[in-house]
Amino acid sequence: MALYGYARVSTSSQDLTIQREALKAAGCEVIREEKVSGTSREGRTELETLLQFLRPGDALVVTRLDRLARSLLDLSSIVAELQAKGVDLKATEQPVDTSNAAGKAFLQMLGVFAEFETNLRKERQMEGIARAKAEGRYKGRPQSIDAKKVQTMKAEGMRPSAIAKELGVARSSVYRLLSA
């Protein structure tokens, strides 16, 4: 049985050293690393490479489940893919080992809590944005289309489709500005 490690942090300013050392201590000879959000599998090329490489009897090792997935859907998808290949999942800091029933049950419980934590974080973020808007500190993304230019082009007789094409924007954006 070969052990393959996967380490992930969300931002480029974060460090992978602690995860790397824990995976080496667990016996992983190959460790794939990336600095990308774990909220989806999109853009996680190192994980995809590793999932394609794993063979029956191998084990994918992570330090914690939240390093592998932040949603229950993604975690379930990855675990199902591993199981279909005959690959076990192990976590160094959690009693997760899909080669036994207790490890599988603990995996499912942790997945539920990881998704709960992600949802709480999103709610707190939305509350903070709402509070900042109410206090006048948050104004949203700056407008990327010059409204005066759109009005001028319309006054010169250009149709909304032509304006959109000229400015390289969606026609719906032009209509929205013209109706405002």
CSV table of N, CA and C in Angstrom, one decimal:
chain,number,residue,atom,x,y,z
A,1,MET,N,0.9,-1.2,0.0
A,1,MET,CA,0.0,0.0,0.0
A,1,MET,C,0.9,1.2,0.0
A,2,ALA,N,0.6,2.1,-1.0
A,2,ALA,CA,1.4,3.4,-1.0
A,2,ALA,C,0.5,4.5,-0.4
A,3,LEU,N,1.2,5.4,0.3
A,3,LEU,CA,0.5,6.5,0.9
A,3,LEU,C,0.9,7.8,0.1
A,4,TYR,N,-0.2,8.5,-0.3
A,4,TYR,CA,0.0,9.7,-1.1
A,4,TYR,C,-0.6,10.9,-0.3
A,5,GLY,N,0.1,12.0,-0.1
A,5,GLY,CA,-0.4,13.1,0.7
A,5,GLY,C,-0.9,14.2,-0.2
A,6,TYR,N,-1.9,14.9,0.4
A,6,TYR,CA,-2.4,16.1,-0.2
A,6,TYR,C,-2.5,17.2,0.8
A,7,ALA,N,-1.9,18.3,0.5
A,7,ALA,CA,-1.9,19.5,1.4
A,7,ALA,C,-2.4,20.7,0.6
A,8,ARG,N,-3.3,21.5,1.3
A,8,ARG,CA,-3.9,22.6,0.7
A,8,ARG,C,-4.1,23.7,1.7
A,9,VAL,N,-3.9,24.9,1.3
A,9,VAL,CA,-4.3,26.1,2.0
A,9,VAL,C,-5.0,27.0,1.0
A,10,SER,N,-5.8,28.0,1.6
A,10,SER,CA,-6.7,28.7,0.8
A,10,SER,C,-6.1,29.9,0.0
A,11,THR,N,-5.0,30.5,0.6
A,11,THR,CA,-4.5,31.7,0.0
A,11,THR,C,-3.0,31.5,-0.2
A,12,SER,N,-2.4,32.3,-1.1
A,12,SER,CA,-1.0,32.2,-1.4
A,12,SER,C,-0.1,32.7,-0.2
A,13,SER,N,-0.7,33.5,0.7
A,13,SER,CA,0.1,34.0,1.8
A,13,SER,C,0.2,33.0,3.0
A,14,GLN,N,-0.6,31.9,2.9
A,14,GLN,CA,-0.5,30.8,3.9
A,14,GLN,C,0.6,29.8,3.6
A,15,ASP,N,1.0,29.2,4.7
A,15,ASP,CA,2.2,28.3,4.6
A,15,ASP,C,1.7,26.8,4.7
A,16,LEU,N,2.4,26.0,3.9
A,16,LEU,CA,2.1,24.5,3.8
A,16,LEU,C,3.0,23.7,4.7
A,17,THR,N,4.0,24.3,5.3
A,17,THR,CA,5.0,23.5,6.0
A,17,THR,C,4.5,22.5,7.0
A,18,ILE,N,3.6,23.0,7.9
A,18,ILE,CA,3.0,22.1,8.9
A,18,ILE,C,2.4,20.9,8.3
A,19,GLN,N,1.5,21.1,7.3
A,19,GLN,CA,0.9,19.9,6.7
A,19,GLN,C,1.9,19.0,6.0
A,20,ARG,N,2.9,19.6,5.3
A,20,ARG,CA,3.9,18.8,4.6
A,20,ARG,C,4.6,17.9,5.6
A,21,GLU,N,5.0,18.5,6.7
A,21,GLU,CA,5.8,17.7,7.7
A,21,GLU,C,4.9,16.6,8.3
A,22,ALA,N,3.6,16.9,8.6
A,22,ALA,CA,2.7,15.9,9.1
A,22,ALA,C,2.5,14.7,8.1
A,23,LEU,N,2.4,15.1,6.8
A,23,LEU,CA,2.2,14.0,5.8
A,23,LEU,C,3.5,13.2,5.7
A,24,LYS,N,4.6,13.8,5.7
A,24,LYS,CA,5.9,13.0,5.7
A,24,LYS,C,6.0,12.1,6.9
A,25,ALA,N,5.7,12.6,8.1
A,25,ALA,CA,5.7,11.8,9.3
A,25,ALA,C,4.7,10.6,9.2
A,26,ALA,N,3.6,10.8,8.4
A,26,ALA,CA,2.7,9.7,8.3
A,26,ALA,C,3.1,8.7,7.3
A,27,GLY,N,4.2,8.9,6.6
A,27,GLY,CA,4.8,7.9,5.6
A,27,GLY,C,4.5,8.2,4.2
A,28,CYS,N,4.0,9.4,3.9
A,28,CYS,CA,3.8,9.8,2.5
A,28,CYS,C,5.1,10.1,1.8
A,29,GLU,N,5.4,9.4,0.7
A,29,GLU,CA,6.6,9.7,-0.1
A,29,GLU,C,6.3,10.8,-1.1
A,30,VAL,N,5.1,10.8,-1.7
A,30,VAL,CA,4.6,11.7,-2.7
A,30,VAL,C,3.6,12.6,-2.0
A,31,ILE,N,3.8,13.9,-2.1
A,31,ILE,CA,2.9,14.9,-1.5
A,31,ILE,C,2.6,16.0,-2.6
A,32,ARG,N,1.3,16.1,-2.9
A,32,ARG,CA,0.9,17.2,-3.8
A,32,ARG,C,0.3,18.3,-3.0
A,33,GLU,N,0.7,19.5,-3.4
A,33,GLU,CA,0.3,20.7,-2.6
A,33,GLU,C,-0.3,21.8,-3.5
A,34,GLU,N,-1.2,22.5,-3.0
A,34,GLU,CA,-1.7,23.7,-3.7
A,34,GLU,C,-2.3,24.8,-2.8
A,35,LYS,N,-2.3,26.0,-3.3
A,35,LYS,CA,-2.8,27.1,-2.6
A,35,LYS,C,-4.0,27.6,-3.4
A,36,VAL,N,-5.2,27.1,-3.0
A,36,VAL,CA,-6.4,27.4,-3.7
A,36,VAL,C,-7.6,27.1,-2.7
A,37,SER,N,-8.7,27.8,-2.9
A,37,SER,CA,-9.8,27.6,-2.1
A,37,SER,C,-10.3,26.1,-2.2
A,38,GLY,N,-10.8,25.6,-1.0
A,38,GLY,CA,-11.4,24.3,-1.0
A,38,GLY,C,-12.9,24.2,-1.1
A,39,THR,N,-13.5,25.3,-1.4
A,39,THR,CA,-15.0,25.3,-1.5
A,39,THR,C,-15.5,24.6,-2.7
A,40,SER,N,-14.7,24.4,-3.7
A,40,SER,CA,-15.1,23.5,-4.8
A,40,SER,C,-13.9,22.8,-5.4
A,41,ARG,N,-14.1,21.9,-6.3
A,41,ARG,CA,-12.9,21.2,-6.9
A,41,ARG,C,-12.4,22.0,-8.1
A,42,GLU,N,-13.1,23.0,-8.5
A,42,GLU,CA,-12.6,23.8,-9.7
A,42,GLU,C,-11.3,24.4,-9.4
A,43,GLY,N,-10.4,24.3,-10.3
A,43,GLY,CA,-9.1,24.9,-10.2
A,43,GLY,C,-8.1,24.2,-9.3
A,44,ARG,N,-8.5,23.0,-8.8
A,44,ARG,CA,-7.6,22.3,-7.9
A,44,ARG,C,-6.9,21.2,-8.7
A,45,THR,N,-5.9,21.6,-9.5
A,45,THR,CA,-5.2,20.7,-10.5
A,45,THR,C,-4.4,19.7,-9.8
A,46,GLU,N,-3.8,20.0,-8.6
A,46,GLU,CA,-3.0,19.0,-7.9
A,46,GLU,C,-3.8,17.9,-7.4
A,47,LEU,N,-5.0,18.2,-6.9
A,47,LEU,CA,-5.9,17.2,-6.4
A,47,LEU,C,-6.4,16.3,-7.5
A,48,GLU,N,-6.7,16.9,-8.6
A,48,GLU,CA,-7.2,16.1,-9.8
A,48,GLU,C,-6.1,15.2,-10.3
A,49,THR,N,-4.8,15.7,-10.3
A,49,THR,CA,-3.7,14.9,-10.7
A,49,THR,C,-3.6,13.7,-9.8
A,50,LEU,N,-3.6,13.9,-8.5
A,50,LEU,CA,-3.5,12.9,-7.5
A,50,LEU,C,-4.6,11.9,-7.6
A,51,LEU,N,-5.9,12.3,-7.8
A,51,LEU,CA,-7.0,11.4,-7.9
A,51,LEU,C,-6.9,10.5,-9.1
A,52,GLN,N,-6.3,11.0,-10.2
A,52,GLN,CA,-6.1,10.2,-11.4
A,52,GLN,C,-5.0,9.2,-11.2
A,53,PHE,N,-4.0,9.5,-10.4
A,53,PHE,CA,-2.8,8.7,-10.2
A,53,PHE,C,-3.1,7.5,-9.3
A,54,LEU,N,-3.9,7.7,-8.3
A,54,LEU,CA,-4.1,6.7,-7.2
A,54,LEU,C,-4.6,5.4,-7.8
A,55,ARG,N,-4.1,4.3,-7.3
A,55,ARG,CA,-4.5,2.9,-7.7
A,55,ARG,C,-5.0,2.1,-6.6
A,56,PRO,N,-5.8,1.0,-6.9
A,56,PRO,CA,-6.3,0.2,-5.8
A,56,PRO,C,-5.3,-0.2,-4.8
A,57,GLY,N,-5.7,-0.1,-3.5
A,57,GLY,CA,-4.7,-0.4,-2.4
A,57,GLY,C,-4.0,0.8,-1.9
A,58,ASP,N,-4.0,1.9,-2.6
A,58,ASP,CA,-3.3,3.1,-2.2
A,58,ASP,C,-4.2,3.8,-1.1
A,59,ALA,N,-3.6,4.8,-0.5
A,59,ALA,CA,-4.3,5.6,0.5
A,59,ALA,C,-4.0,7.1,0.2
A,60,LEU,N,-5.0,7.9,0.2
A,60,LEU,CA,-4.9,9.3,0.2
A,60,LEU,C,-4.8,9.8,1.6
A,61,VAL,N,-3.8,10.6,2.0
A,61,VAL,CA,-3.7,11.1,3.3
A,61,VAL,C,-3.7,12.6,3.3
A,62,VAL,N,-4.5,13.1,4.2
A,62,VAL,CA,-4.6,14.6,4.5
A,62,VAL,C,-4.4,14.8,6.0
A,63,THR,N,-4.1,16.0,6.3
A,63,THR,CA,-4.0,16.3,7.8
A,63,THR,C,-5.4,16.4,8.4
A,64,ARG,N,-6.3,17.1,7.7
A,64,ARG,CA,-7.7,17.2,8.2
A,64,ARG,C,-8.6,17.2,7.0
A,65,LEU,N,-9.8,16.8,7.2
A,65,LEU,CA,-10.8,16.7,6.1
A,65,LEU,C,-11.0,18.1,5.4
A,66,ASP,N,-11.0,19.2,6.2
A,66,ASP,CA,-11.2,20.5,5.5
A,66,ASP,C,-10.1,20.9,4.6
A,67,ARG,N,-9.0,20.2,4.6
A,67,ARG,CA,-7.9,20.4,3.6
A,67,ARG,C,-8.3,19.8,2.3
A,68,LEU,N,-9.2,18.8,2.3
A,68,LEU,CA,-9.6,18.0,1.1
A,68,LEU,C,-10.9,18.7,0.5
A,69,ALA,N,-11.8,19.0,1.4
A,69,ALA,CA,-13.1,19.6,0.9
A,69,ALA,C,-13.8,20.4,1.9
A,70,ARG,N,-14.5,21.5,1.5
A,70,ARG,CA,-15.2,22.4,2.4
A,70,ARG,C,-16.7,22.2,2.4
A,71,SER,N,-17.2,21.3,1.4
A,71,SER,CA,-18.6,21.1,1.4
A,71,SER,C,-18.8,19.6,1.5
A,72,LEU,N,-20.0,19.2,2.0
A,72,LEU,CA,-20.3,17.8,2.1
A,72,LEU,C,-20.4,17.2,0.8
A,73,LEU,N,-21.0,17.9,-0.2
A,73,LEU,CA,-21.1,17.4,-1.5
A,73,LEU,C,-19.8,17.1,-2.2
A,74,ASP,N,-18.8,18.0,-2.1
A,74,ASP,CA,-17.5,17.7,-2.6
A,74,ASP,C,-16.8,16.6,-1.9
A,75,LEU,N,-16.9,16.5,-0.6
A,75,LEU,CA,-16.3,15.5,0.2
A,75,LEU,C,-16.9,14.1,-0.2
A,76,SER,N,-18.2,14.1,-0.3
A,76,SER,CA,-18.8,12.8,-0.7
A,76,SER,C,-18.4,12.4,-2.0
A,77,SER,N,-18.3,13.3,-3.0
A,77,SER,CA,-17.9,13.0,-4.3
A,77,SER,C,-16.5,12.5,-4.4
A,78,ILE,N,-15.6,13.1,-3.6
A,78,ILE,CA,-14.2,12.6,-3.6
A,78,ILE,C,-14.1,11.2,-3.0
A,79,VAL,N,-14.8,11.1,-1.8
A,79,VAL,CA,-14.8,9.8,-1.2
A,79,VAL,C,-15.4,8.7,-2.1
A,80,ALA,N,-16.4,9.0,-2.8
A,80,ALA,CA,-17.0,8.0,-3.7
A,80,ALA,C,-16.1,7.6,-4.8
A,81,GLU,N,-15.4,8.6,-5.3
A,81,GLU,CA,-14.4,8.4,-6.3
A,81,GLU,C,-13.2,7.5,-5.8
A,82,LEU,N,-12.8,7.8,-4.6
A,82,LEU,CA,-11.7,7.0,-4.0
A,82,LEU,C,-12.2,5.6,-3.8
A,83,GLN,N,-13.4,5.4,-3.2
A,83,GLN,CA,-14.0,4.1,-3.0
A,83,GLN,C,-14.1,3.3,-4.3
A,84,ALA,N,-14.5,3.9,-5.3
A,84,ALA,CA,-14.7,3.2,-6.6
A,84,ALA,C,-13.3,2.7,-7.1
A,85,LYS,N,-12.3,3.4,-6.8
A,85,LYS,CA,-10.9,3.0,-7.2
A,85,LYS,C,-10.3,2.0,-6.2
A,86,GLY,N,-10.9,1.8,-5.1
A,86,GLY,CA,-10.3,0.9,-4.1
A,86,GLY,C,-9.2,1.6,-3.3
A,87,VAL,N,-9.4,2.9,-3.1
A,87,VAL,CA,-8.4,3.7,-2.4
A,87,VAL,C,-9.0,4.2,-1.1
A,88,ASP,N,-8.2,4.1,0.0
A,88,ASP,CA,-8.6,4.5,1.3
A,88,ASP,C,-8.3,6.0,1.5
A,89,LEU,N,-9.0,6.6,2.5
A,89,LEU,CA,-8.8,8.0,2.9
A,89,LEU,C,-8.4,8.0,4.3
A,90,LYS,N,-7.3,8.7,4.7
A,90,LYS,CA,-6.9,8.8,6.1
A,90,LYS,C,-6.6,10.2,6.4
A,91,ALA,N,-6.8,10.6,7.6
A,91,ALA,CA,-6.5,11.9,8.1
A,91,ALA,C,-5.5,11.8,9.3
A,92,THR,N,-4.5,12.6,9.3
A,92,THR,CA,-3.5,12.5,10.4
A,92,THR,C,-4.0,13.1,11.7
A,93,GLU,N,-4.8,14.1,11.7
A,93,GLU,CA,-5.2,14.8,12.9
A,93,GLU,C,-6.7,14.4,13.3
A,94,GLN,N,-7.3,13.5,12.6
A,94,GLN,CA,-8.7,13.1,12.9
A,94,GLN,C,-8.7,11.6,12.8
A,95,PRO,N,-9.6,10.9,13.5
A,95,PRO,CA,-9.7,9.5,13.4
A,95,PRO,C,-10.5,9.0,12.2
A,96,VAL,N,-10.0,9.4,11.0
A,96,VAL,CA,-10.6,9.1,9.8
A,96,VAL,C,-9.7,8.1,9.1
A,97,ASP,N,-10.3,6.9,8.8
A,97,ASP,CA,-9.6,5.9,8.0
A,97,ASP,C,-10.8,5.0,7.4
A,98,THR,N,-11.0,5.2,6.1
A,98,THR,CA,-12.1,4.6,5.4
A,98,THR,C,-11.9,3.1,5.2
A,99,SER,N,-10.8,2.5,5.8
A,99,SER,CA,-10.6,1.1,5.7
A,99,SER,C,-11.4,0.4,6.8
A,100,ASN,N,-12.0,1.1,7.7
A,100,ASN,CA,-12.8,0.5,8.8
A,100,ASN,C,-14.1,1.3,9.0
A,101,ALA,N,-15.1,0.6,9.6
A,101,ALA,CA,-16.4,1.2,9.8
A,101,ALA,C,-16.4,2.4,10.7
A,102,ALA,N,-15.7,2.4,11.8
A,102,ALA,CA,-15.7,3.6,12.7
A,102,ALA,C,-15.1,4.8,11.9
A,103,GLY,N,-14.0,4.5,11.2
A,103,GLY,CA,-13.4,5.6,10.4
A,103,GLY,C,-14.4,6.2,9.4
A,104,LYS,N,-15.2,5.4,8.7
A,104,LYS,CA,-16.1,5.8,7.7
A,104,LYS,C,-17.2,6.7,8.4
A,105,ALA,N,-17.7,6.2,9.6
A,105,ALA,CA,-18.7,7.0,10.3
A,105,ALA,C,-18.2,8.3,10.8
A,106,PHE,N,-17.0,8.4,11.3
A,106,PHE,CA,-16.4,9.6,11.7
A,106,PHE,C,-16.2,10.6,10.5
A,107,LEU,N,-15.8,10.0,9.4
A,107,LEU,CA,-15.7,10.8,8.2
A,107,LEU,C,-17.0,11.5,7.9
A,108,GLN,N,-18.1,10.8,7.9
A,108,GLN,CA,-19.4,11.4,7.6
A,108,GLN,C,-19.8,12.5,8.6
A,109,MET,N,-19.5,12.3,9.9
A,109,MET,CA,-19.8,13.3,10.9
A,109,MET,C,-19.0,14.5,10.7
A,110,LEU,N,-17.7,14.4,10.4
A,110,LEU,CA,-16.8,15.5,10.2
A,110,LEU,C,-17.2,16.3,9.0
A,111,GLY,N,-17.6,15.6,7.9
A,111,GLY,CA,-18.1,16.3,6.7
A,111,GLY,C,-19.2,17.2,7.0
A,112,VAL,N,-20.2,16.7,7.8
A,112,VAL,CA,-21.4,17.5,8.1
A,112,VAL,C,-20.9,18.8,8.9
A,113,PHE,N,-20.0,18.6,9.8
A,113,PHE,CA,-19.6,19.8,10.6
A,113,PHE,C,-18.7,20.8,9.8
A,114,ALA,N,-18.0,20.2,8.8
A,114,ALA,CA,-17.2,21.1,7.9
A,114,ALA,C,-18.1,22.0,7.1
A,115,GLU,N,-19.2,21.4,6.6
A,115,GLU,CA,-20.1,22.2,5.7
A,115,GLU,C,-20.8,23.2,6.6
A,116,PHE,N,-21.2,22.8,7.8
A,116,PHE,CA,-21.9,23.7,8.8
A,116,PHE,C,-21.0,24.9,9.0
A,117,GLU,N,-19.7,24.7,9.3
A,117,GLU,CA,-18.8,25.7,9.5
A,117,GLU,C,-18.7,26.7,8.3
A,118,THR,N,-18.6,26.1,7.1
A,118,THR,CA,-18.5,27.0,5.9
A,118,THR,C,-19.8,27.8,5.8
A,119,ASN,N,-21.0,27.2,6.0
A,119,ASN,CA,-22.2,28.0,6.0
A,119,ASN,C,-22.3,29.1,7.0
A,120,LEU,N,-21.8,28.8,8.2
A,120,LEU,CA,-21.8,29.8,9.3
A,120,LEU,C,-20.9,31.0,8.8
A,121,ARG,N,-19.7,30.7,8.3
A,121,ARG,CA,-18.8,31.7,7.8
A,121,ARG,C,-19.5,32.6,6.7
A,122,LYS,N,-20.2,32.0,5.8
A,122,LYS,CA,-20.9,32.8,4.8
A,122,LYS,C,-21.9,33.7,5.4
A,123,GLU,N,-22.7,33.1,6.4
A,123,GLU,CA,-23.7,33.9,7.0
A,123,GLU,C,-23.1,35.1,7.7
A,124,ARG,N,-22.0,34.9,8.4
A,124,ARG,CA,-21.3,36.0,9.1
A,124,ARG,C,-20.8,37.1,8.1
A,125,GLN,N,-20.3,36.6,7.0
A,125,GLN,CA,-19.8,37.5,6.0
A,125,GLN,C,-21.0,38.4,5.4
A,126,MET,N,-22.1,37.7,5.2
A,126,MET,CA,-23.3,38.5,4.6
A,126,MET,C,-23.8,39.5,5.7
A,127,GLU,N,-23.8,39.1,6.9
A,127,GLU,CA,-24.2,40.0,8.0
A,127,GLU,C,-23.3,41.2,8.1
A,128,GLY,N,-22.0,41.0,8.0
A,128,GLY,CA,-21.0,42.0,8.0
A,128,GLY,C,-21.2,43.0,6.8
A,129,ILE,N,-21.5,42.4,5.6
A,129,ILE,CA,-21.7,43.3,4.5
A,129,ILE,C,-23.0,44.1,4.6
A,130,ALA,N,-24.0,43.5,5.1
A,130,ALA,CA,-25.3,44.2,5.4
A,130,ALA,C,-25.1,45.3,6.4
A,131,ARG,N,-24.3,45.1,7.4
A,131,ARG,CA,-24.1,46.1,8.5
A,131,ARG,C,-23.3,47.2,7.8
A,132,ALA,N,-22.2,46.9,7.1
A,132,ALA,CA,-21.4,47.9,6.4
A,132,ALA,C,-22.2,48.8,5.4
A,133,LYS,N,-23.1,48.1,4.7
A,133,LYS,CA,-24.0,48.9,3.8
A,133,LYS,C,-24.9,49.8,4.6
A,134,ALA,N,-25.5,49.3,5.7
A,134,ALA,CA,-26.4,50.2,6.5
A,134,ALA,C,-25.6,51.4,7.1
A,135,GLU,N,-24.4,51.2,7.4
A,135,GLU,CA,-23.5,52.3,7.9
A,135,GLU,C,-22.9,53.1,6.9
A,136,GLY,N,-23.1,52.8,5.6
A,136,GLY,CA,-22.6,53.6,4.5
A,136,GLY,C,-21.1,53.3,4.2
A,137,ARG,N,-20.5,52.2,4.8
A,137,ARG,CA,-19.1,51.9,4.6
A,137,ARG,C,-18.9,51.0,3.4
A,138,TYR,N,-19.9,50.4,2.9
A,138,TYR,CA,-19.8,49.4,1.8
A,138,TYR,C,-20.7,49.9,0.7
A,139,LYS,N,-20.1,50.1,-0.5
A,139,LYS,CA,-20.9,50.6,-1.6
A,139,LYS,C,-20.9,49.7,-2.8
A,140,GLY,N,-20.3,48.5,-2.5
A,140,GLY,CA,-20.3,47.5,-3.6
A,140,GLY,C,-19.2,47.7,-4.6
A,141,ARG,N,-19.2,46.9,-5.6
A,141,ARG,CA,-18.2,47.0,-6.6
A,141,ARG,C,-18.3,48.3,-7.4
A,142,PRO,N,-17.2,49.0,-7.8
A,142,PRO,CA,-17.3,50.2,-8.5
A,142,PRO,C,-17.9,49.9,-9.9
A,143,GLN,N,-18.6,50.9,-10.5
A,143,GLN,CA,-19.2,50.7,-11.8
A,143,GLN,C,-18.1,50.6,-12.8
A,144,SER,N,-18.2,49.6,-13.7
A,144,SER,CA,-17.2,49.3,-14.7
A,144,SER,C,-17.6,49.9,-16.1
A,145,ILE,N,-18.8,50.4,-16.2
A,145,ILE,CA,-19.2,51.0,-17.5
A,145,ILE,C,-19.5,52.4,-17.2
A,146,ASP,N,-19.0,53.3,-18.1
A,146,ASP,CA,-19.2,54.7,-18.0
A,146,ASP,C,-20.7,55.0,-18.5
A,147,ALA,N,-21.5,55.3,-17.5
A,147,ALA,CA,-22.9,55.6,-17.8
A,147,ALA,C,-23.1,56.8,-18.7
A,148,LYS,N,-22.3,57.8,-18.5
A,148,LYS,CA,-22.4,59.0,-19.4
A,148,LYS,C,-22.1,58.7,-20.8
A,149,LYS,N,-21.1,57.8,-21.0
A,149,LYS,CA,-20.7,57.4,-22.4
A,149,LYS,C,-21.8,56.7,-23.0
A,150,VAL,N,-22.5,55.8,-22.3
A,150,VAL,CA,-23.7,55.0,-22.8
A,150,VAL,C,-24.8,56.0,-23.2
A,151,GLN,N,-25.1,57.0,-22.3
A,151,GLN,CA,-26.1,58.0,-22.6
A,151,GLN,C,-25.7,58.8,-23.9
A,152,THR,N,-24.5,59.2,-24.0
A,152,THR,CA,-24.0,59.9,-25.1
A,152,THR,C,-24.2,59.1,-26.4
A,153,MET,N,-23.8,57.9,-26.4
A,153,MET,CA,-23.9,57.0,-27.6
A,153,MET,C,-25.3,56.8,-28.0
A,154,LYS,N,-26.2,56.7,-27.0
A,154,LYS,CA,-27.6,56.5,-27.3
A,154,LYS,C,-28.2,57.8,-27.9
A,155,ALA,N,-27.7,59.0,-27.4
A,155,ALA,CA,-28.2,60.3,-27.9
A,155,ALA,C,-27.7,60.5,-29.3
A,156,GLU,N,-26.6,59.9,-29.7
A,156,GLU,CA,-26.0,60.0,-31.0
A,156,GLU,C,-26.8,59.0,-32.0
A,157,GLY,N,-27.7,58.2,-31.5
A,157,GLY,CA,-28.5,57.4,-32.3
A,157,GLY,C,-28.1,55.9,-32.3
A,158,MET,N,-27.2,55.6,-31.5
A,158,MET,CA,-26.7,54.1,-31.5
A,158,MET,C,-27.8,53.3,-30.8
A,159,ARG,N,-28.0,52.1,-31.2
A,159,ARG,CA,-28.9,51.2,-30.6
A,159,ARG,C,-28.2,50.5,-29.5
A,160,PRO,N,-28.9,50.0,-28.5
A,160,PRO,CA,-28.3,49.3,-27.3
A,160,PRO,C,-27.3,48.1,-27.7
A,161,SER,N,-27.7,47.4,-28.7
A,161,SER,CA,-26.9,46.3,-29.1
A,161,SER,C,-25.5,46.8,-29.7
A,162,ALA,N,-25.6,47.8,-30.4
A,162,ALA,CA,-24.3,48.4,-31.0
A,162,ALA,C,-23.5,49.0,-29.9
A,163,ILE,N,-24.1,49.7,-28.9
A,163,ILE,CA,-23.4,50.2,-27.8
A,163,ILE,C,-22.7,49.1,-27.0
A,164,ALA,N,-23.4,48.1,-26.7
A,164,ALA,CA,-22.8,46.9,-26.0
A,164,ALA,C,-21.6,46.3,-26.7
A,165,LYS,N,-21.8,46.2,-28.0
A,165,LYS,CA,-20.7,45.6,-28.8
A,165,LYS,C,-19.5,46.6,-28.8
A,166,GLU,N,-19.7,47.9,-29.0
A,166,GLU,CA,-18.7,48.9,-29.0
A,166,GLU,C,-17.9,48.9,-27.7
A,167,LEU,N,-18.6,48.8,-26.5
A,167,LEU,CA,-18.0,48.9,-25.2
A,167,LEU,C,-17.5,47.5,-24.7
A,168,GLY,N,-17.9,46.4,-25.4
A,168,GLY,CA,-17.5,45.1,-25.0
A,168,GLY,C,-18.2,44.7,-23.7
A,169,VAL,N,-19.5,45.0,-23.6
A,169,VAL,CA,-20.3,44.6,-22.4
A,169,VAL,C,-21.5,43.9,-22.8
A,170,ALA,N,-22.2,43.4,-21.8
A,170,ALA,CA,-23.5,42.7,-22.1
A,170,ALA,C,-24.6,43.7,-22.5
A,171,ARG,N,-25.4,43.3,-23.4
A,171,ARG,CA,-26.5,44.2,-23.8
A,171,ARG,C,-27.4,44.5,-22.6
A,172,SER,N,-27.6,43.5,-21.7
A,172,SER,CA,-28.4,43.8,-20.5
A,172,SER,C,-27.9,44.9,-19.6
A,173,SER,N,-26.5,45.0,-19.6
A,173,SER,CA,-25.9,46.1,-18.8
A,173,SER,C,-26.3,47.4,-19.4
A,174,VAL,N,-26.3,47.5,-20.8
A,174,VAL,CA,-26.6,48.8,-21.4
A,174,VAL,C,-28.0,49.1,-21.1
A,175,TYR,N,-29.0,48.2,-21.3
A,175,TYR,CA,-30.4,48.4,-21.0
A,175,TYR,C,-30.6,48.9,-19.6
A,176,ARG,N,-29.8,48.3,-18.6
A,176,ARG,CA,-30.0,48.6,-17.2
A,176,ARG,C,-29.5,50.1,-17.0
A,177,LEU,N,-28.4,50.5,-17.6
A,177,LEU,CA,-28.0,51.9,-17.5
A,177,LEU,C,-28.9,52.9,-18.2
A,178,LEU,N,-29.5,52.5,-19.3
A,178,LEU,CA,-30.4,53.4,-20.0
A,178,LEU,C,-31.7,53.6,-19.3
A,179,SER,N,-32.1,52.5,-18.5
A,179,SER,CA,-33.4,52.6,-17.8
A,179,SER,C,-33.2,53.3,-16.4
A,180,ALA,N,-32.0,53.5,-16.0
A,180,ALA,CA,-31.8,54.1,-14.6
A,180,ALA,C,-32.0,55.6,-14.6
